[in-house]
């Protein structure tokens, strides 16, 4: 008789099953988080092959150590931190930002701005390009902080652990990034106001 494997959908249940050696749960973790890790990883390395190797190393490592892993509040955060450490070990490269990731972040901001959705397409393209240019001028740490908070929805506590900084330092990065954008993009007030409002909501 063929054995039925449960389809774990809850993150916590999935993690617990994986720790017990459930191969199907491990496969679901891999399929669920590979692309998410890759998207974040482009901040850590622009070498696609090295990044994919690092992600593979992370999953191999957690599988080998599964019986000794603790329960986690956020599997996504745990894997993000593991990938960051793995990339640093593998490459020792500085954080880098890709244009594709910038566009993803811009899409996120635009989706929350009803005013931006109602403007004409040509104007929106021009504004998007202006924001992209402004973001590219931010420091790599500022870009990472913006991405983790607004694109990946991480809390300040998670960001401080992942980035290895104090809460005040992370808050300063976000505020300075806003200040730079505010000075650089004077004609896109809705997006800038939105960014500032979101940054003030950090716990």
XYZ file of C-alpha atoms in Angstrom:
203
model
C 0.000 0.000 0.000
C 1.372 3.397 -1.004
C 2.125 5.637 1.929
C 0.433 9.026 1.866
C 2.602 12.019 2.706
C 0.939 14.979 4.407
C 0.998 18.271 2.548
C 2.296 20.653 5.168
C 1.097 24.177 4.514
C 1.660 25.840 7.881
C 5.226 27.100 8.214
C 5.669 25.917 11.798
C 4.226 22.477 11.093
C 6.428 22.196 8.026
C 9.554 23.052 10.007
C 8.755 20.573 12.778
C 8.116 17.790 10.265
C 11.367 18.599 8.475
C 13.308 18.411 11.746
C 11.878 14.928 12.280
C 13.317 13.812 8.948
C 10.249 14.182 6.724
C 11.740 14.340 3.222
C 8.495 15.659 1.735
C 8.502 18.529 4.233
C 12.101 19.308 3.298
C 11.157 19.378 -0.393
C 8.302 21.770 0.362
C 10.658 24.056 2.274
C 13.077 24.037 -0.626
C 10.397 24.751 -3.227
C 8.758 27.433 -1.105
C 11.859 29.423 -0.236
C 14.383 28.929 -3.035
C 13.173 31.859 -5.158
C 12.643 34.028 -2.082
C 16.197 33.360 -0.977
C 17.494 34.006 -4.482
C 15.742 37.379 -4.582
C 17.290 38.428 -1.286
C 20.612 36.881 -2.219
C 21.075 39.230 -5.157
C 21.820 41.834 -2.499
C 24.692 39.743 -1.264
C 26.210 38.515 -4.525
C 25.634 39.385 -8.177
C 27.194 36.101 -9.271
C 24.163 33.929 -10.014
C 26.058 30.645 -9.892
C 27.758 31.481 -6.608
C 24.434 32.542 -5.153
C 22.661 29.345 -6.200
C 25.556 27.326 -4.786
C 25.222 29.203 -1.494
C 21.479 28.482 -1.355
C 22.152 24.808 -2.028
C 24.774 24.839 0.737
C 22.220 26.303 3.147
C 19.681 23.568 2.488
C 22.305 20.826 2.638
C 23.538 22.221 5.943
C 20.106 22.480 7.568
C 19.257 18.947 6.451
C 22.447 17.584 7.992
C 21.813 19.464 11.242
C 18.019 19.041 11.284
C 17.914 17.039 14.500
C 19.838 19.735 16.344
C 17.961 22.762 15.022
C 15.756 24.741 17.373
C 12.175 25.745 16.702
C 12.005 29.086 14.927
C 9.434 31.871 14.894
C 10.070 32.616 11.220
C 11.516 30.044 8.826
C 12.014 32.777 6.240
C 14.087 34.884 8.610
C 16.134 31.880 9.711
C 16.957 30.985 6.102
C 17.739 34.612 5.231
C 20.274 34.763 8.048
C 21.743 31.394 7.098
C 22.124 32.503 3.480
C 23.764 35.765 4.472
C 26.361 33.923 6.539
C 26.875 31.360 3.793
C 27.461 33.970 1.096
C 29.915 35.826 3.319
C 31.787 32.606 3.945
C 31.792 31.671 0.256
C 32.620 34.968 -1.373
C 33.505 37.716 1.142
C 32.060 40.150 -1.420
C 30.481 43.498 -0.603
C 26.695 43.829 -0.740
C 25.469 44.684 -4.211
C 22.096 45.714 -5.645
C 20.677 44.657 -9.011
C 18.425 46.705 -11.267
C 15.867 43.882 -11.245
C 15.593 44.064 -7.456
C 15.240 47.842 -7.599
C 12.348 47.431 -10.021
C 10.734 44.904 -7.666
C 10.953 47.377 -4.797
C 9.558 50.161 -6.967
C 6.631 47.956 -7.944
C 5.976 47.382 -4.247
C 5.856 51.096 -3.513
C 3.699 51.880 -6.528
C 1.208 49.177 -5.552
C 0.548 50.993 -2.264
C 0.060 54.392 -3.857
C -3.400 54.930 -5.338
C -2.312 58.278 -6.680
C 0.546 56.706 -8.594
C -1.809 54.097 -10.053
C -4.074 56.791 -11.505
C -1.454 58.859 -13.319
C -0.754 58.468 -16.998
C 1.593 55.672 -18.018
C 4.261 57.936 -19.483
C 4.437 60.038 -16.339
C 4.589 56.928 -14.192
C 7.485 55.561 -16.225
C 9.389 58.820 -15.832
C 8.771 58.882 -12.094
C 9.710 55.232 -11.699
C 12.973 55.857 -13.508
C 13.674 58.826 -11.260
C 13.051 56.774 -8.123
C 15.200 53.922 -9.466
C 18.051 56.334 -10.101
C 17.694 57.820 -6.629
C 17.648 54.422 -4.932
C 20.753 53.353 -6.854
C 22.576 56.306 -5.281
C 21.865 55.090 -1.754
C 24.556 53.211 0.120
C 24.459 49.435 -0.141
C 23.444 49.180 3.509
C 20.594 51.655 2.997
C 19.382 49.681 -0.008
C 19.461 46.455 1.983
C 17.555 48.022 4.884
C 14.865 49.342 2.536
C 14.516 45.994 0.827
C 14.308 43.948 4.012
C 11.709 46.239 5.588
C 9.416 47.043 2.689
C 9.915 44.209 0.214
C 10.331 41.322 2.642
C 8.271 42.819 5.495
C 10.815 42.176 8.231
C 10.521 43.736 11.660
C 13.211 45.969 13.110
C 14.280 43.187 15.484
C 14.749 40.774 12.591
C 16.654 43.378 10.595
C 19.033 44.097 13.474
C 19.858 40.407 13.820
C 20.222 39.825 10.099
C 22.312 42.924 9.411
C 24.351 42.683 12.606
C 23.479 46.235 13.631
C 21.732 47.905 16.553
C 18.106 49.016 16.318
C 19.216 52.621 16.302
C 21.641 51.981 13.441
C 18.945 50.317 11.340
C 16.517 53.155 12.081
C 19.200 55.646 11.074
C 19.768 53.817 7.794
C 16.067 54.000 6.938
C 15.759 57.643 7.934
C 18.879 58.678 6.016
C 17.633 56.790 2.968
C 14.358 58.703 3.170
C 16.227 61.995 3.531
C 18.319 61.303 0.430
C 15.269 60.318 -1.608
C 13.351 63.364 -0.404
C 16.100 65.697 -1.606
C 16.722 63.815 -4.845
C 13.116 63.348 -5.948
C 11.227 66.522 -5.206
C 8.496 65.887 -7.763
C 7.246 62.532 -6.508
C 5.682 63.479 -3.227
C 3.166 60.575 -2.942
C 5.895 57.946 -3.064
C 8.143 59.813 -0.681
C 5.353 60.425 1.824
C 4.446 56.769 1.655
C 8.025 55.713 2.274
C 8.271 58.024 5.288
C 4.955 56.819 6.725
C 5.969 53.188 6.369
C 9.359 53.818 7.975
C 7.621 55.391 10.991
C 5.583 52.211 11.521
C 8.626 50.084 12.369
C 8.228 48.442 15.759
